[in-house]
mmCIF file of C-alpha atoms in Angstrom:
data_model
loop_
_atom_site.group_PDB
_atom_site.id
_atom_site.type_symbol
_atom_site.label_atom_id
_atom_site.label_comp_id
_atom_site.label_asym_id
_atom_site.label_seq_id
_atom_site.Cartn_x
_atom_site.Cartn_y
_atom_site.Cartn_z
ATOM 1 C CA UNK Y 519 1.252 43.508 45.054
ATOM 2 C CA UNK Y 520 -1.833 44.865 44.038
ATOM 3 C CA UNK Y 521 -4.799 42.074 43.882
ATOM 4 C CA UNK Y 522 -7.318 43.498 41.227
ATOM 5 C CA UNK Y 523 -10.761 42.830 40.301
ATOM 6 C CA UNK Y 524 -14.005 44.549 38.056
ATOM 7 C CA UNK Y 525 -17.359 44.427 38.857
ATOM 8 C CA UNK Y 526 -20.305 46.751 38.806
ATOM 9 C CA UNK Y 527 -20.849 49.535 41.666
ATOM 10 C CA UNK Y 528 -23.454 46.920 42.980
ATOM 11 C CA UNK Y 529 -21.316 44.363 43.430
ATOM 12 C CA UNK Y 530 -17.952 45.702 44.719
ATOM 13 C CA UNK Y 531 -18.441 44.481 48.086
ATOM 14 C CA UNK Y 532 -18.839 40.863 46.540
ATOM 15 C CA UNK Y 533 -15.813 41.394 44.475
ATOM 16 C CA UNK Y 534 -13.581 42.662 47.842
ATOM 17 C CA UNK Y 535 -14.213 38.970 49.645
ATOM 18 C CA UNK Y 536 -12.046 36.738 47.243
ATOM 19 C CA UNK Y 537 -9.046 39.891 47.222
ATOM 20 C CA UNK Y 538 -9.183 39.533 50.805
ATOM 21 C CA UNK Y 539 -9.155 36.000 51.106
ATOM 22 C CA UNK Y 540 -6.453 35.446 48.258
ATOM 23 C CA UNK Y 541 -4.298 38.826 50.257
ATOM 24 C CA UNK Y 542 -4.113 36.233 53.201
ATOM 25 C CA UNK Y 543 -1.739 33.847 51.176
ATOM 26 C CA UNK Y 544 1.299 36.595 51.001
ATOM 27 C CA UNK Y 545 3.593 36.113 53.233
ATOM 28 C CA UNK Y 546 3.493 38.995 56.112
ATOM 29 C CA UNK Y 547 6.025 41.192 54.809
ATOM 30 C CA UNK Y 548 4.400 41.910 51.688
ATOM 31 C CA UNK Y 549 2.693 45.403 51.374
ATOM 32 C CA UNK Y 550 -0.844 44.198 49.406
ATOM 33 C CA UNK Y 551 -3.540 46.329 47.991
ATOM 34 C CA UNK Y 552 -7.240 45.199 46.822
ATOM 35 C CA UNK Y 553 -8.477 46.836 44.105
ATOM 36 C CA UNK Y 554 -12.150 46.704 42.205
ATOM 37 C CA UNK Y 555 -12.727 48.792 39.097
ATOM 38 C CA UNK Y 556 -15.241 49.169 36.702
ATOM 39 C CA UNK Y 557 -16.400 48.914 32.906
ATOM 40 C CA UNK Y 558 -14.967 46.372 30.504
ATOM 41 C CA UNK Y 559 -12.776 43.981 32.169
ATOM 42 C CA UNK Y 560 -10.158 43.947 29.398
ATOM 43 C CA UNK Y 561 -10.364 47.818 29.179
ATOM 44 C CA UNK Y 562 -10.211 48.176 33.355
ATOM 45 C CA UNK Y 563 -7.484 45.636 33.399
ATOM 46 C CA UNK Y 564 -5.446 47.360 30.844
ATOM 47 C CA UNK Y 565 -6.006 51.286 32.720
ATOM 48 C CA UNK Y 566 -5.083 49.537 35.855
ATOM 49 C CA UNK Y 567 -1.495 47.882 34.141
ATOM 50 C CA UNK Y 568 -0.707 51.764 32.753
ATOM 51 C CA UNK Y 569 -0.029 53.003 36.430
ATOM 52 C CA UNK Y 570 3.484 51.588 35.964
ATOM 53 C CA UNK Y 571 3.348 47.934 37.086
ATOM 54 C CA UNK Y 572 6.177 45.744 36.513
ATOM 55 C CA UNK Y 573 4.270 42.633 36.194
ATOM 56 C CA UNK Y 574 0.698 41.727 35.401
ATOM 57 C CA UNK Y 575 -0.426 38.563 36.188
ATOM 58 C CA UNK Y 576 -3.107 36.470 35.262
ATOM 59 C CA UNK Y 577 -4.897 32.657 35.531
ATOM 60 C CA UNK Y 578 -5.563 31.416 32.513
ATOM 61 C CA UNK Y 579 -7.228 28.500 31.488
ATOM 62 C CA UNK Y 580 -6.764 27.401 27.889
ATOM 63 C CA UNK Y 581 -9.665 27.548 25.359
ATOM 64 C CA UNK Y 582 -10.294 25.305 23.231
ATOM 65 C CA UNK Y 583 -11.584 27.097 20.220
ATOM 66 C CA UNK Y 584 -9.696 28.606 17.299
ATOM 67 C CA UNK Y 585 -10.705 32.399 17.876
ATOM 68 C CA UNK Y 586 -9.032 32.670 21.282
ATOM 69 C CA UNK Y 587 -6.206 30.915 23.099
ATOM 70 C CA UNK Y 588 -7.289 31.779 26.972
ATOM 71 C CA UNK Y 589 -10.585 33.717 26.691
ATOM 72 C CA UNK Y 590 -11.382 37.379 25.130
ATOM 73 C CA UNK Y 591 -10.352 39.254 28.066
ATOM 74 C CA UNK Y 592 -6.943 37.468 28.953
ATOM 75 C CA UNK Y 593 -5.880 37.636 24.977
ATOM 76 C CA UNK Y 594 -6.818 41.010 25.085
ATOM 77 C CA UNK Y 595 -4.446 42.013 28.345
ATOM 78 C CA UNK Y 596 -1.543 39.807 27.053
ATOM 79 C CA UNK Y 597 -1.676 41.312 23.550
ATOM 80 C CA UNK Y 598 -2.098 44.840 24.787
ATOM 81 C CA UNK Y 599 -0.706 44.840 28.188
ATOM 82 C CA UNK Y 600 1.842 47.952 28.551
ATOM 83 C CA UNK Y 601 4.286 45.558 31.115
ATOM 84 C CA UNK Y 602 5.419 41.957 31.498
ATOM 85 C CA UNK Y 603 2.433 39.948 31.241
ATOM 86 C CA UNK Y 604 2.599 36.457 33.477
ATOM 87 C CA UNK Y 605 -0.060 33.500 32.265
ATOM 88 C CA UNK Y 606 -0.727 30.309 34.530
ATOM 89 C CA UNK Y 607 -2.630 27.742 33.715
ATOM 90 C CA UNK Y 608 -3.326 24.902 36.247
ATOM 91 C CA UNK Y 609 -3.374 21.354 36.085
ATOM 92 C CA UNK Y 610 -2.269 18.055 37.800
ATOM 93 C CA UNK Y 611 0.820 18.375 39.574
ATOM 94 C CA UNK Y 612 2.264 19.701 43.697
ATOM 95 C CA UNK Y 613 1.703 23.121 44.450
ATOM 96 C CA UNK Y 614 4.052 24.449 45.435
ATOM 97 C CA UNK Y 615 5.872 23.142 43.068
ATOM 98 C CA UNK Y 616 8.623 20.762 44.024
ATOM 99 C CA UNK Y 617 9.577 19.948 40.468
ATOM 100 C CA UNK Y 618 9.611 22.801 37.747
ATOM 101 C CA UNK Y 619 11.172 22.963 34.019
ATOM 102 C CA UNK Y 620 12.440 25.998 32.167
ATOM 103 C CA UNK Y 621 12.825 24.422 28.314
ATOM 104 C CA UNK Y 622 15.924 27.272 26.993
ATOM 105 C CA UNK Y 623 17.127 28.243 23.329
ATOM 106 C CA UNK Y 624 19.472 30.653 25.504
ATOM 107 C CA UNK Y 625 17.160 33.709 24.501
ATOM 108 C CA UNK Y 626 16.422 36.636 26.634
ATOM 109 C CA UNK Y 627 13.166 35.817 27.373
ATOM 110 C CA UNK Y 628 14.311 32.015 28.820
ATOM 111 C CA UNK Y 629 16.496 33.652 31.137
ATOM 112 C CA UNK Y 630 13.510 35.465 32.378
ATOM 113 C CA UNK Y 631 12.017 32.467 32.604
ATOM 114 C CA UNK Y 632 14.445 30.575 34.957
ATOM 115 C CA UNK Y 633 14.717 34.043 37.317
ATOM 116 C CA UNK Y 634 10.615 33.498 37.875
ATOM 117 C CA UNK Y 635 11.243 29.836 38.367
ATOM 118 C CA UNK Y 636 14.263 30.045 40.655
ATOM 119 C CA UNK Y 637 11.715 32.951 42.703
ATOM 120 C CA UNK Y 638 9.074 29.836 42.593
ATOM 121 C CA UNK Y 639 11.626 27.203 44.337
ATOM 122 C CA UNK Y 640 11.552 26.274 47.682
ATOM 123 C CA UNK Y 641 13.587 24.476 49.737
ATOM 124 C CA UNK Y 642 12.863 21.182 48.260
ATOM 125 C CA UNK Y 643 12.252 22.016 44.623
ATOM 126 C CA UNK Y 644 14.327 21.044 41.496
ATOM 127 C CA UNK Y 645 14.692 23.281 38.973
ATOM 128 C CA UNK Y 646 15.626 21.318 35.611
ATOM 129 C CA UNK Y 647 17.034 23.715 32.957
ATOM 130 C CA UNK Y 648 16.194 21.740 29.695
ATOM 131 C CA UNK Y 649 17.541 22.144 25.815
ATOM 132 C CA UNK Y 650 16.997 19.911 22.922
ATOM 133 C CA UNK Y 651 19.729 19.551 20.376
ATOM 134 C CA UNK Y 652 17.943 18.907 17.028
ATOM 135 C CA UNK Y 653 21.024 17.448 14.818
ATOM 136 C CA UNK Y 654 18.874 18.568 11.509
ATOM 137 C CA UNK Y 655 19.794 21.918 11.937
ATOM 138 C CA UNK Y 656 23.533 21.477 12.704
ATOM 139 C CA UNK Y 657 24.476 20.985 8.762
ATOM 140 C CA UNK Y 658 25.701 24.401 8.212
ATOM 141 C CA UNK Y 659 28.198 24.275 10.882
ATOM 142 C CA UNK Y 660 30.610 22.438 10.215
ATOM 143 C CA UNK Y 661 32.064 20.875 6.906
ATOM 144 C CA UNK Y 662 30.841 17.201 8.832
ATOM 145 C CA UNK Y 663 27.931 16.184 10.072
ATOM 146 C CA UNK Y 664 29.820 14.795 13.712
ATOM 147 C CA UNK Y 665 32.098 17.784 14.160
ATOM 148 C CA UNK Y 666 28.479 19.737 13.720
ATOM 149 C CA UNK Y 667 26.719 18.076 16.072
ATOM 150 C CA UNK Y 668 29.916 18.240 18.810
ATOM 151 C CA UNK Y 669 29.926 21.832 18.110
ATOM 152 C CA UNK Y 670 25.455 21.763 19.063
ATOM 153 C CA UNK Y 671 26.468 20.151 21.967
ATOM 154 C CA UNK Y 672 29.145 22.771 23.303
ATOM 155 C CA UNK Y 673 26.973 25.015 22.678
ATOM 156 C CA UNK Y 674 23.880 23.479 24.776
ATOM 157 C CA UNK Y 675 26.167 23.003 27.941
ATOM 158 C CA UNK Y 676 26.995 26.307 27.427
ATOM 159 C CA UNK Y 677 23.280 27.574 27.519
ATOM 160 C CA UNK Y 678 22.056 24.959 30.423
ATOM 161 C CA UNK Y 679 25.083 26.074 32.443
ATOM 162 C CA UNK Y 680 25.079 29.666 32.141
ATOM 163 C CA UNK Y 681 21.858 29.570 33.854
ATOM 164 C CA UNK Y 682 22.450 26.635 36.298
ATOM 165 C CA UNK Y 683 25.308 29.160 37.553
ATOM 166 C CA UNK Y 684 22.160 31.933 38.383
ATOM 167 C CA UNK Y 685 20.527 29.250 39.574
ATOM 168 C CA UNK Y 686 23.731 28.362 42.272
ATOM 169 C CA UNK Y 687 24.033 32.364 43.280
ATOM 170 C CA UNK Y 688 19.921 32.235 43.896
ATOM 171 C CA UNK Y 689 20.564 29.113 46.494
ATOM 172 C CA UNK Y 690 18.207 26.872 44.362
ATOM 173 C CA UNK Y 691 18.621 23.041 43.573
ATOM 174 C CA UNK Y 692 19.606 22.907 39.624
ATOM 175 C CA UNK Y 693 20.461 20.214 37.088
ATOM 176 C CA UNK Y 694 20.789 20.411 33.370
ATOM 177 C CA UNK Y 695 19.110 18.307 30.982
ATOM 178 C CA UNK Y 696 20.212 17.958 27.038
ATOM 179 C CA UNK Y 697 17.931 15.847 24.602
ATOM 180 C CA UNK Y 698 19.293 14.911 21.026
ATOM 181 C CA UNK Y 699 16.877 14.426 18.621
ATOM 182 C CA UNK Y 700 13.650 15.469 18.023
ATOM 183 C CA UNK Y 701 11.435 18.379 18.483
ATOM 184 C CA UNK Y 702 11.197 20.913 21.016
ATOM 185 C CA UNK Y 703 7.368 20.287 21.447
ATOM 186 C CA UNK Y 704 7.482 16.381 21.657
ATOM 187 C CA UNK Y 705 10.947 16.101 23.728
ATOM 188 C CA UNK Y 706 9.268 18.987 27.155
ATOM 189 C CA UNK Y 707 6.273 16.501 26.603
ATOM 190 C CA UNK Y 708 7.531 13.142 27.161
ATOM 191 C CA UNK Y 709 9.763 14.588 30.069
ATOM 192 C CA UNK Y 710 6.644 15.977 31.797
ATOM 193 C CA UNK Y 711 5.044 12.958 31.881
ATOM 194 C CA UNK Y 712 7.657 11.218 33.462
ATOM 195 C CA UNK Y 713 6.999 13.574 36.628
ATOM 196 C CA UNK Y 714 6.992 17.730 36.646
ATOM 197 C CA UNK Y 715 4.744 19.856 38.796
ATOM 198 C CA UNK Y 716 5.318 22.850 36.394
ATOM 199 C CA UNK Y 717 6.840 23.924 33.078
ATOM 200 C CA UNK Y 718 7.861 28.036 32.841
ATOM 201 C CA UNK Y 719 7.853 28.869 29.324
ATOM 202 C CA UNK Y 720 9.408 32.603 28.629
ATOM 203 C CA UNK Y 721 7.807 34.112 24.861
ATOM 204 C CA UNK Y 722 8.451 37.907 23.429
ATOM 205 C CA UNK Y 723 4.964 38.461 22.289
ATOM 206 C CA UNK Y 724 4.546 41.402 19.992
ATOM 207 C CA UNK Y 725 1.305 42.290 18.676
ATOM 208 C CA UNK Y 726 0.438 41.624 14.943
ATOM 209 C CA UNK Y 727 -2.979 40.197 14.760
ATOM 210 C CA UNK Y 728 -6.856 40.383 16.994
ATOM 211 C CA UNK Y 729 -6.074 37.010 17.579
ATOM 212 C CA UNK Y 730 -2.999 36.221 20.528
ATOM 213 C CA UNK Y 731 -0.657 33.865 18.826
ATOM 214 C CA UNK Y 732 2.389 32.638 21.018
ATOM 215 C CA UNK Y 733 3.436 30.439 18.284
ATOM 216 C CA UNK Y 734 2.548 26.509 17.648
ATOM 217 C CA UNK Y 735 5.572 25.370 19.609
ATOM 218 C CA UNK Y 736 4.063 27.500 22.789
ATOM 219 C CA UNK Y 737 0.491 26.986 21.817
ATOM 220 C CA UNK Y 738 1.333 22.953 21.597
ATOM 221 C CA UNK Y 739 2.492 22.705 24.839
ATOM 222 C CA UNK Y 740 -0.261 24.748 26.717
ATOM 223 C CA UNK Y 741 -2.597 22.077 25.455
ATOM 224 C CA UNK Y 742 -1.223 19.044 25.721
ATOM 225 C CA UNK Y 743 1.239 20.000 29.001
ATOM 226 C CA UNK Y 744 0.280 17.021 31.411
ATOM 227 C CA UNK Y 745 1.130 19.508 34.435
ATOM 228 C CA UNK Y 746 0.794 23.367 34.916
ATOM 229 C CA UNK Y 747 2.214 25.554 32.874
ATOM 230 C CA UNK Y 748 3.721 29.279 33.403
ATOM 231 C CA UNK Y 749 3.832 31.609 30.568
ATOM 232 C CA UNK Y 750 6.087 34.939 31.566
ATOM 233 C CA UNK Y 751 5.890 37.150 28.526
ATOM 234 C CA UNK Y 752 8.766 39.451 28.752
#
């Protein structure tokens, strides 16, 4: 793990306290390096990433503004960033977390998702795997509307289970959640405010305007999330 900082040639003994104080929370086996460069922070961020990371990491609090979801130089990274880009954003809720949700469409990028969450768990933590079912969209499926929606619903078990399974082989607690009805957006809300410490969100960002867009389903849930939220862009 390298912990990573920029400041001016001034300052880099200021910036080396906080990497040393934040090196402290790794557990003792972990080889960590502390790290200050210089220039642009995006730019130095971004040099840093090309030396063949595998993840970058980054806190993130949401903006509230129209011209940039987390700040210029976190859009920037995530947008640009030549690895797997990880966002937090921290709000009420246990840390560790004891109580963490992976929403799941059974894409790629989900199953990302639930590996980073099952890494989070610890002995006491719950990791809910969650789908919605919206029965709107089950019309082409079938000739009728209840064979259709049967059909949704083998389908959702499938996706919830398939990663409950890599949730069994990691040794972490699992259940499996299924709402009908509604939207994606509305459904991970209400069941955060009945009790979650986090929410791990996987996205497939690809870069197609200045702006970072993760989508209004993504973008919803950053800023109305009652708890913290994890975005691992894969």
């Amino acid at each position: 793990v390298t912990l990573f900082s920029v400041a001016e040639r001034s300052e880099r003994s200021l910036a080396q306290e906080p990497l040393s104080t934040m090196s402290r929370l790794f557990p003792s086996h972990t080889e960590v390096t502390c790290r200050v460069g210089q220039g642009g922070t995006a730019t130095a961020i971004l040099e840093e990433a090309e030396k063949g990371y595998d993840l970058l990491a980054m806190g993130a609090p949401v903006r509230q503004d129209e011209e940039h979801l987390f700040g210029s130089v976190v859009d920037t990274v995530v947008r640009l960033a030549p690895c797997p880009s990880l966002m937090f954003t921290a709000r009420e809720g246990r840390w560790p977390p004891q109580s963490i949700m992976v929403p799941t469409g059974g894409g790629h990028a989900a199953a990302r998702a639930a590996e980073l969450a099952f890494a989070l768990a610890g002995e006491v933590t719950e990791v809910v795997l969650y789908h919605v079912v919206d029965p709107e969209l089950t019309s082409e499926m079938s000739g009728s509307r209840s064979t259709a929606v049967a059909t949704r619903l083998d389908i959702a078990h499938g996706i919830v289970n398939e990663l409950r399974q890599a949730g069994d082989r990691a040794g972490v607690r699992t259940s499996t959640e299924i709402a009908m009805g509604g939207t994606m957006v509305d459904n991970v809300l209400t069941r955060a405010a009945q009790g979650l410490d986090l929410i791990v969100i996987g996205t497939a960002l690809r870069v197609g305007s200045p702006r970072l867009f993760l989508g209004p389903k993504v973008e919803r849930l950053l800023h109305e999330s009652p708890c913290s939220v994890v975005i691992l862009n894969t």
